[in-house]
Each structure stands twice: as structure tokens, then as C-alpha cells.
PDB file of C-alpha atoms in Angstrom:
ATOM      1  CA  MET G 494     -19.120 -13.980  -9.809  1.00 51.00           C
ATOM      2  CA  SER G 495     -15.812 -12.066  -9.705  1.00 58.00           C
ATOM      3  CA  PHE G 496     -14.114  -9.962  -7.461  1.00 69.00           C
ATOM      4  CA  LYS G 497     -14.629  -5.824  -7.644  1.00 81.00           C
ATOM      5  CA  VAL G 498     -11.775  -4.080  -6.552  1.00 90.00           C
ATOM      6  CA  LEU G 499     -10.898  -0.799  -7.237  1.00 94.00           C
ATOM      7  CA  SER G 500      -7.710  -0.056  -5.965  1.00 95.00           C
ATOM      8  CA  ILE G 501      -5.056  -2.442  -4.344  1.00 96.00           C
ATOM      9  CA  ILE G 502      -2.319  -0.150  -2.615  1.00 95.00           C
ATOM     10  CA  TYR G 503       0.966  -1.165  -1.051  1.00 94.00           C
ATOM     11  CA  THR G 504       2.294   1.082   2.015  1.00 93.00           C
ATOM     12  CA  GLU G 505       5.673   1.150   4.340  1.00 90.00           C
ATOM     13  CA  PHE G 506       6.613   2.933   6.789  1.00 89.00           C
ATOM     14  CA  ASN G 507       9.494   5.336   5.998  1.00 86.00           C
ATOM     15  CA  LEU G 508      11.150   5.953   8.907  1.00 84.00           C
ATOM     16  CA  GLU G 509      11.817   9.551   7.383  1.00 87.00           C
ATOM     17  CA  LYS G 510       8.823  10.377   6.085  1.00 89.00           C
ATOM     18  CA  GLY G 511       6.262   8.274   8.105  1.00 90.00           C
ATOM     19  CA  PRO G 512       3.326   6.321   6.943  1.00 92.00           C
ATOM     20  CA  GLU G 513       4.372   6.396   2.704  1.00 93.00           C
ATOM     21  CA  LEU G 514       1.877   4.671  -0.522  1.00 94.00           C
ATOM     22  CA  VAL G 515       3.952   2.938  -2.214  1.00 92.00           C
ATOM     23  CA  TYR G 516       2.155   1.757  -5.256  1.00 92.00           C
ATOM     24  CA  GLN G 517      -1.236   1.405  -6.088  1.00 95.00           C
ATOM     25  CA  VAL G 518      -3.100   0.290  -9.207  1.00 95.00           C
ATOM     26  CA  PRO G 519      -5.148   2.083 -10.434  1.00 94.00           C
ATOM     27  CA  PRO G 520      -2.937   4.826 -10.538  1.00 92.00           C
ATOM     28  CA  ASN G 521      -3.750   8.257  -8.538  1.00 91.00           C
ATOM     29  CA  TYR G 522      -6.756   6.606  -7.553  1.00 92.00           C
ATOM     30  CA  ILE G 523      -6.024   7.939  -3.634  1.00 92.00           C
ATOM     31  CA  LYS G 524      -4.907  11.578  -4.070  1.00 93.00           C
ATOM     32  CA  PRO G 525      -1.809  12.448  -1.701  1.00 92.00           C
ATOM     33  CA  GLU G 526      -4.421  14.158   0.196  1.00 92.00           C
ATOM     34  CA  GLU G 527      -6.158  11.584   1.002  1.00 91.00           C
ATOM     35  CA  PHE G 528      -3.721   9.606   1.685  1.00 94.00           C
ATOM     36  CA  LYS G 529      -2.417  11.638   4.622  1.00 92.00           C
ATOM     37  CA  ARG G 530      -6.348  11.891   6.353  1.00 92.00           C
ATOM     38  CA  ILE G 531      -6.118   7.950   6.149  1.00 92.00           C
ATOM     39  CA  SER G 532      -2.598   7.165   6.509  1.00 91.00           C
ATOM     40  CA  GLU G 533      -2.437   5.990  10.485  1.00 88.00           C
ATOM     41  CA  PHE G 534      -5.194   3.705   9.516  1.00 87.00           C
ATOM     42  CA  VAL G 535      -3.141   2.048   6.830  1.00 89.00           C
ATOM     43  CA  VAL G 536      -0.037   1.916   8.383  1.00 86.00           C
ATOM     44  CA  PRO G 537      -0.527   2.073  12.139  1.00 77.00           C
ATOM     45  CA  THR G 538       1.185   2.045  15.577  1.00 78.00           C
ATOM     46  CA  THR G 539       2.494  -1.538  16.213  1.00 80.00           C
ATOM     47  CA  GLN G 540      -0.395  -2.226  18.503  1.00 81.00           C
ATOM     48  CA  PHE G 541      -2.685  -2.784  15.673  1.00 85.00           C
ATOM     49  CA  CYS G 542      -0.831  -4.140  12.861  1.00 89.00           C
ATOM     50  CA  ASN G 543      -0.857  -8.107  12.515  1.00 89.00           C
ATOM     51  CA  LYS G 544      -4.676  -7.429  12.789  1.00 91.00           C
ATOM     52  CA  GLU G 545      -7.170  -7.479   9.893  1.00 92.00           C
ATOM     53  CA  LEU G 546      -8.577  -3.778   9.895  1.00 92.00           C
ATOM     54  CA  SER G 547     -11.313  -2.279   7.908  1.00 92.00           C
ATOM     55  CA  LEU G 548     -11.671   1.715   7.008  1.00 92.00           C
ATOM     56  CA  HIS G 549     -15.650   3.099   5.826  1.00 93.00           C
ATOM     57  CA  LEU G 550     -14.657   5.616   3.317  1.00 91.00           C
ATOM     58  CA  GLY G 551     -17.861   6.828   1.759  1.00 89.00           C
ATOM     59  CA  ASN G 552     -19.606   4.540  -0.595  1.00 93.00           C
ATOM     60  CA  ALA G 553     -16.412   1.825   0.065  1.00 94.00           C
ATOM     61  CA  TYR G 554     -14.036   0.022   2.740  1.00 95.00           C
ATOM     62  CA  LEU G 555     -10.176  -0.126   2.640  1.00 95.00           C
ATOM     63  CA  LEU G 556      -9.299  -3.224   4.067  1.00 95.00           C
ATOM     64  CA  GLY G 557      -5.845  -4.005   5.170  1.00 95.00           C
ATOM     65  CA  TYR G 558      -3.525  -6.085   7.454  1.00 95.00           C
ATOM     66  CA  PRO G 559      -1.452  -4.408   8.426  1.00 94.00           C
ATOM     67  CA  ILE G 560       2.255  -6.160   9.129  1.00 92.00           C
ATOM     68  CA  PHE G 561       5.110  -5.310  11.543  1.00 90.00           C
ATOM     69  CA  LEU G 562       8.260  -7.280  11.303  1.00 88.00           C
ATOM     70  CA  ASN G 563      10.543  -6.958  14.105  1.00 87.00           C
ATOM     71  CA  ASN G 564      14.711  -7.533  12.926  1.00 84.00           C
ATOM     72  CA  GLN G 565      18.198  -6.609  13.716  1.00 81.00           C
ATOM     73  CA  ALA G 566      18.075  -6.278   9.251  1.00 78.00           C
ATOM     74  CA  TYR G 567      16.130  -2.752   9.284  1.00 80.00           C
ATOM     75  CA  ASP G 568      17.023   0.229  10.079  1.00 78.00           C
ATOM     76  CA  ARG G 569      15.976   0.878  13.857  1.00 80.00           C
ATOM     77  CA  ASN G 570      15.108  -3.115  13.801  1.00 83.00           C
ATOM     78  CA  ARG G 571      11.431  -2.947  12.271  1.00 85.00           C
ATOM     79  CA  PHE G 572       9.539  -2.878   8.804  1.00 87.00           C
ATOM     80  CA  GLU G 573       6.277  -2.339   8.631  1.00 89.00           C
ATOM     81  CA  PHE G 574       4.010  -2.540   5.633  1.00 91.00           C
ATOM     82  CA  ASN G 575       0.728  -3.106   4.726  1.00 93.00           C
ATOM     83  CA  PHE G 576      -1.438  -4.720   1.330  1.00 94.00           C
ATOM     84  CA  SER G 577      -4.824  -2.726   1.087  1.00 95.00           C
ATOM     85  CA  LEU G 578      -7.875  -3.135  -0.882  1.00 95.00           C
ATOM     86  CA  LEU G 579     -10.193  -1.063  -1.440  1.00 95.00           C
ATOM     87  CA  ILE G 580     -13.861  -2.344  -1.746  1.00 94.00           C
ATOM     88  CA  ASP G 581     -16.918  -1.100  -3.339  1.00 92.00           C
ATOM     89  CA  GLU G 582     -19.690  -0.899   0.133  1.00 93.00           C
ATOM     90  CA  ASP G 583     -22.508  -2.898  -1.182  1.00 92.00           C
ATOM     91  CA  GLU G 584     -19.461  -5.646  -2.476  1.00 91.00           C
ATOM     92  CA  TYR G 585     -17.958  -5.859   0.774  1.00 93.00           C
ATOM     93  CA  GLU G 586     -20.967  -6.537   2.864  1.00 91.00           C
ATOM     94  CA  ASN G 587     -22.187  -9.113   0.845  1.00 91.00           C
ATOM     95  CA  ASN G 588     -19.085 -10.644   0.785  1.00 89.00           C
ATOM     96  CA  ASN G 589     -16.768  -9.135   4.059  1.00 89.00           C
ATOM     97  CA  TYR G 590     -15.794 -12.955   5.226  1.00 88.00           C
ATOM     98  CA  LEU G 591     -13.916 -13.185   1.233  1.00 87.00           C
ATOM     99  CA  TYR G 592     -12.254  -9.708   0.920  1.00 90.00           C
ATOM    100  CA  ASP G 593     -11.384 -10.432   5.295  1.00 91.00           C
ATOM    101  CA  CYS G 594      -9.727 -13.686   4.497  1.00 89.00           C
ATOM    102  CA  LEU G 595      -8.311 -12.528   0.808  1.00 88.00           C
ATOM    103  CA  ILE G 596      -6.278  -9.589   2.487  1.00 92.00           C
ATOM    104  CA  LYS G 597      -5.339 -11.269   5.762  1.00 92.00           C
ATOM    105  CA  LYS G 598      -3.679 -14.154   2.907  1.00 90.00           C
ATOM    106  CA  ILE G 599      -1.967 -11.809   0.584  1.00 89.00           C
ATOM    107  CA  CYS G 600      -0.508 -10.125   3.242  1.00 91.00           C
ATOM    108  CA  THR G 601       1.107 -13.275   5.230  1.00 90.00           C
ATOM    109  CA  THR G 602       2.311 -14.714   2.692  1.00 85.00           C
ATOM    110  CA  PHE G 603       4.256 -11.463   1.896  1.00 86.00           C
ATOM    111  CA  GLU G 604       5.301 -11.346   5.489  1.00 88.00           C
ATOM    112  CA  ASN G 605       5.939 -14.788   4.769  1.00 85.00           C
ATOM    113  CA  LEU G 606       8.400 -13.904   2.157  1.00 81.00           C
ATOM    114  CA  GLU G 607       9.888 -11.394   3.851  1.00 82.00           C
ATOM    115  CA  ILE G 608      11.299 -13.763   6.772  1.00 82.00           C
ATOM    116  CA  ASP G 609      11.849 -16.479   4.568  1.00 79.00           C
ATOM    117  CA  TYR G 610      14.192 -13.996   1.132  1.00 74.00           C
ATOM    118  CA  ASN G 611      14.453 -10.316   2.665  1.00 70.00           C
ATOM    119  CA  PHE G 612      11.503  -9.811   0.317  1.00 61.00           C
ATOM    120  CA  ASN G 613       9.722  -6.153   0.590  1.00 57.00           C
ATOM    121  CA  PHE G 614      12.932  -4.726   2.449  1.00 58.00           C
ATOM    122  CA  MET G 615      15.278  -4.888  -1.064  1.00 55.00           C
ATOM    123  CA  ARG G 616      14.888  -2.501  -3.048  1.00 53.00           C
ATOM    124  CA  LYS G 617      15.063  -4.462  -5.671  1.00 57.00           C
ATOM    125  CA  SER G 618      11.847  -6.786  -5.750  1.00 72.00           C
ATOM    126  CA  MET G 619      10.316  -3.084  -5.862  1.00 79.00           C
ATOM    127  CA  ASN G 620       9.159  -3.702  -9.248  1.00 79.00           C
ATOM    128  CA  MET G 621       8.093  -7.168  -8.950  1.00 79.00           C
ATOM    129  CA  ILE G 622       5.709  -5.863  -6.034  1.00 82.00           C
ATOM    130  CA  GLN G 623       4.124  -3.153  -8.482  1.00 85.00           C
ATOM    131  CA  GLU G 624       3.976  -6.044 -11.078  1.00 85.00           C
ATOM    132  CA  PHE G 625       2.250  -8.614  -8.744  1.00 85.00           C
ATOM    133  CA  ILE G 626      -0.182  -5.525  -7.833  1.00 89.00           C
ATOM    134  CA  GLU G 627      -1.011  -4.425 -11.599  1.00 90.00           C
ATOM    135  CA  ASN G 628      -1.897  -8.127 -12.486  1.00 85.00           C
ATOM    136  CA  LEU G 629      -3.538  -9.091  -8.812  1.00 86.00           C
ATOM    137  CA  PHE G 630      -5.626  -6.040  -9.801  1.00 90.00           C
ATOM    138  CA  SER G 631      -6.633  -7.043 -13.784  1.00 87.00           C
ATOM    139  CA  HIS G 632      -7.267 -10.586 -12.808  1.00 81.00           C
ATOM    140  CA  PHE G 633      -9.560  -9.290  -9.641  1.00 80.00           C
ATOM    141  CA  ASN G 634     -11.860  -7.525 -12.205  1.00 76.00           C
ATOM    142  CA  SER G 635     -12.036  -9.862 -14.995  1.00 75.00           C
ATOM    143  CA  ASN G 636     -14.732 -12.682 -15.055  1.00 63.00           C
ATOM    144  CA  ILE G 637     -12.443 -15.219 -13.435  1.00 57.00           C
ATOM    145  CA  SER G 638     -13.612 -16.920 -10.638  1.00 53.00           C
ATOM    146  CA  VAL G 639     -10.265 -18.784  -9.568  1.00 54.00           C
ATOM    147  CA  ILE G 640      -7.288 -16.381  -8.619  1.00 54.00           C
ATOM    148  CA  ASN G 641      -4.053 -19.240  -8.835  1.00 56.00           C
ATOM    149  CA  ILE G 642      -0.894 -16.804  -7.381  1.00 55.00           C
ATOM    150  CA  HIS G 643       2.344 -18.466  -7.623  1.00 55.00           C
ATOM    151  CA  ILE G 644       5.646 -16.904  -6.463  1.00 55.00           C
ATOM    152  CA  GLU G 645       8.962 -18.734  -6.665  1.00 54.00           C
ATOM    153  CA  GLU G 646      12.371 -17.532  -6.129  1.00 51.00           C
ATOM    154  CA  GLY G 647      13.981 -17.421  -9.281  1.00 49.00           C
ATOM    155  CA  GLU G 648      17.970 -17.773  -9.837  1.00 42.00           C
ATOM    156  CA  THR G 649      18.709 -14.316  -8.987  1.00 36.00           C
ATOM    157  CA  GLU G 650      15.488 -13.048  -8.046  1.00 41.00           C
ATOM    158  CA  ASN G 651      12.450 -13.858  -6.844  1.00 40.00           C
ATOM    159  CA  GLU G 652       9.913 -14.215  -9.522  1.00 41.00           C
ATOM    160  CA  ILE G 653       5.503 -13.274  -9.261  1.00 42.00           C
ATOM    161  CA  SER G 654       3.154 -14.548 -11.629  1.00 41.00           C
ATOM    162  CA  VAL G 655      -0.561 -15.086 -11.607  1.00 44.00           C
ATOM    163  CA  LYS G 656      -1.729 -17.599 -13.412  1.00 43.00           C
ATOM    164  CA  GLU G 657      -5.316 -17.685 -14.306  1.00 43.00           C
ATOM    165  CA  GLU G 658      -8.254 -20.248 -14.584  1.00 44.00           C
ATOM    166  CA  LYS G 659     -11.931 -21.171 -15.077  1.00 43.00           C
ATOM    167  CA  ASN G 660     -14.198 -22.133 -11.890  1.00 43.00           C
ATOM    168  CA  ILE G 661     -16.923 -24.356 -13.242  1.00 38.00           C
ATOM    169  CA  ASP G 662     -19.219 -23.689 -10.111  1.00 42.00           C
ATOM    170  CA  GLU G 663     -18.199 -20.293  -9.965  1.00 41.00           C
ATOM    171  CA  ASP G 664     -21.492 -18.631  -8.389  1.00 38.00           C
ATOM    172  CA  ARG G 665     -21.325 -21.128  -5.833  1.00 35.00           C
ATOM    173  CA  GLU G 666     -16.992 -20.884  -4.334  1.00 38.00           C
ATOM    174  CA  LYS G 667     -14.170 -18.728  -4.709  1.00 38.00           C
ATOM    175  CA  GLN G 668     -10.907 -20.928  -4.404  1.00 38.00           C
ATOM    176  CA  ILE G 669      -7.665 -18.833  -3.545  1.00 38.00           C
ATOM    177  CA  ASN G 670      -4.051 -20.395  -4.128  1.00 36.00           C
ATOM    178  CA  ILE G 671      -1.445 -18.409  -3.037  1.00 37.00           C
ATOM    179  CA  SER G 672       2.316 -19.454  -2.159  1.00 36.00           C
ATOM    180  CA  ASN G 673       0.789 -23.206  -3.083  1.00 33.00           C
ATOM    181  CA  GLN G 674      -1.844 -22.315  -0.179  1.00 34.00           C
ATOM    182  CA  VAL G 675      -5.307 -22.705  -0.839  1.00 36.00           C
ATOM    183  CA  ILE G 676      -8.348 -21.193   0.941  1.00 35.00           C
ATOM    184  CA  LEU G 677     -11.780 -22.312   0.112  1.00 34.00           C
ATOM    185  CA  ILE G 678     -14.794 -20.058   0.602  1.00 34.00           C
ATOM    186  CA  ASN G 679     -18.669 -20.545  -0.185  1.00 33.00           C
ATOM    187  CA  ASN G 680     -20.435 -17.717  -1.390  1.00 33.00           C
ATOM    188  CA  GLU G 681     -23.400 -19.468   0.137  1.00 35.00           C
ATOM    189  CA  ARG G 682     -25.023 -17.358   3.233  1.00 30.00           C
TER     190      ARG G 682
END
């Protein structure tokens, strides 16, 4: 079984504009009017940050794990961001634990990168975040059941690559390796 992701979005709280949809794959999947309607859930107030959030949107679920960081390095001493997955309703209801673990792992990994390397705050990293989202989306919707994501600090800037591997027993388990940490999830019910 492969992942079935309809869209991946990256959002930030912009101190001048409010919640902002920075990148999404595929492009324009979530229209600006739709984002405006759901933005308070995608980039919520701090009381809902660092928690798993799911939003039922008709025939799909939008999953996120918004991150709030307090640091004097940021304007107004704070930085808020979120990666979200839009998952088909039936797919999510059959594999919710898998997707909940996955989105939490993605967001906390980028939280750690932000703390360690100022990864999201630096505008030069935005192209790499976009490339990461595009590669991740492509791999989620392929027939690959194991996705290894290696995030390494390069000599001059952070580099992101997505490496694919085949899983021998793909009906029984999914393995997600993000930043050398592994989540092993059995699909048994």
C-alpha cells in the first residue's frame, strides 16, 4: 500500500499579513479563499501549537502539527509554521495513526532544524523547503512503501534529498526515516 496524499502545504504566520500559505503541492490545490477560511486552524493561536490537529473538510482531512518557537532572533520574538497533509477521507479513516505520526514527525524534524540551524527563518532555505515538499509529494503518491528522507547540513547551506527504497512486505508495514530517526508503523488492525 502506498501513501495517498492529495496535497502538502507549508504555512507560516507572517507578522504583517497573518497566516500565509507559503508553498503547496500541487500548486493552487487549495484556493486563496479556501485558505482564508481555514487559516486559523492551519496556523492557529499558540494554545493549539505543538499539538496534532485534524480538520475535516468535506471528503478530506487536513492534518497538521503547528510549531511555535519563542526566540529573540525573531521579529516580535516568535516564529510559527506548519506543514499540513491533505488526505482523502477514506484513506485517513483507514490509516489515521500512520498519517498522524507522519505529520508530527515532519513538523518536529523541521522544528529541530530551525532550532539547530535557523532553517526556516532564513529566506535562502525557502527554495529547499519547496523542493522537499515537491519530492515528498511525488514519493507519497508513488508505489514506494518506504521513504527515507535525509536532511543534511551542507558546506554552505542545508541540503534536502528524498531517497526511495522498496519494502519487501509492503502490505504489513510502513517505514519512514526522517533525519536518521525511524518510525516503524504496522498496518495491522
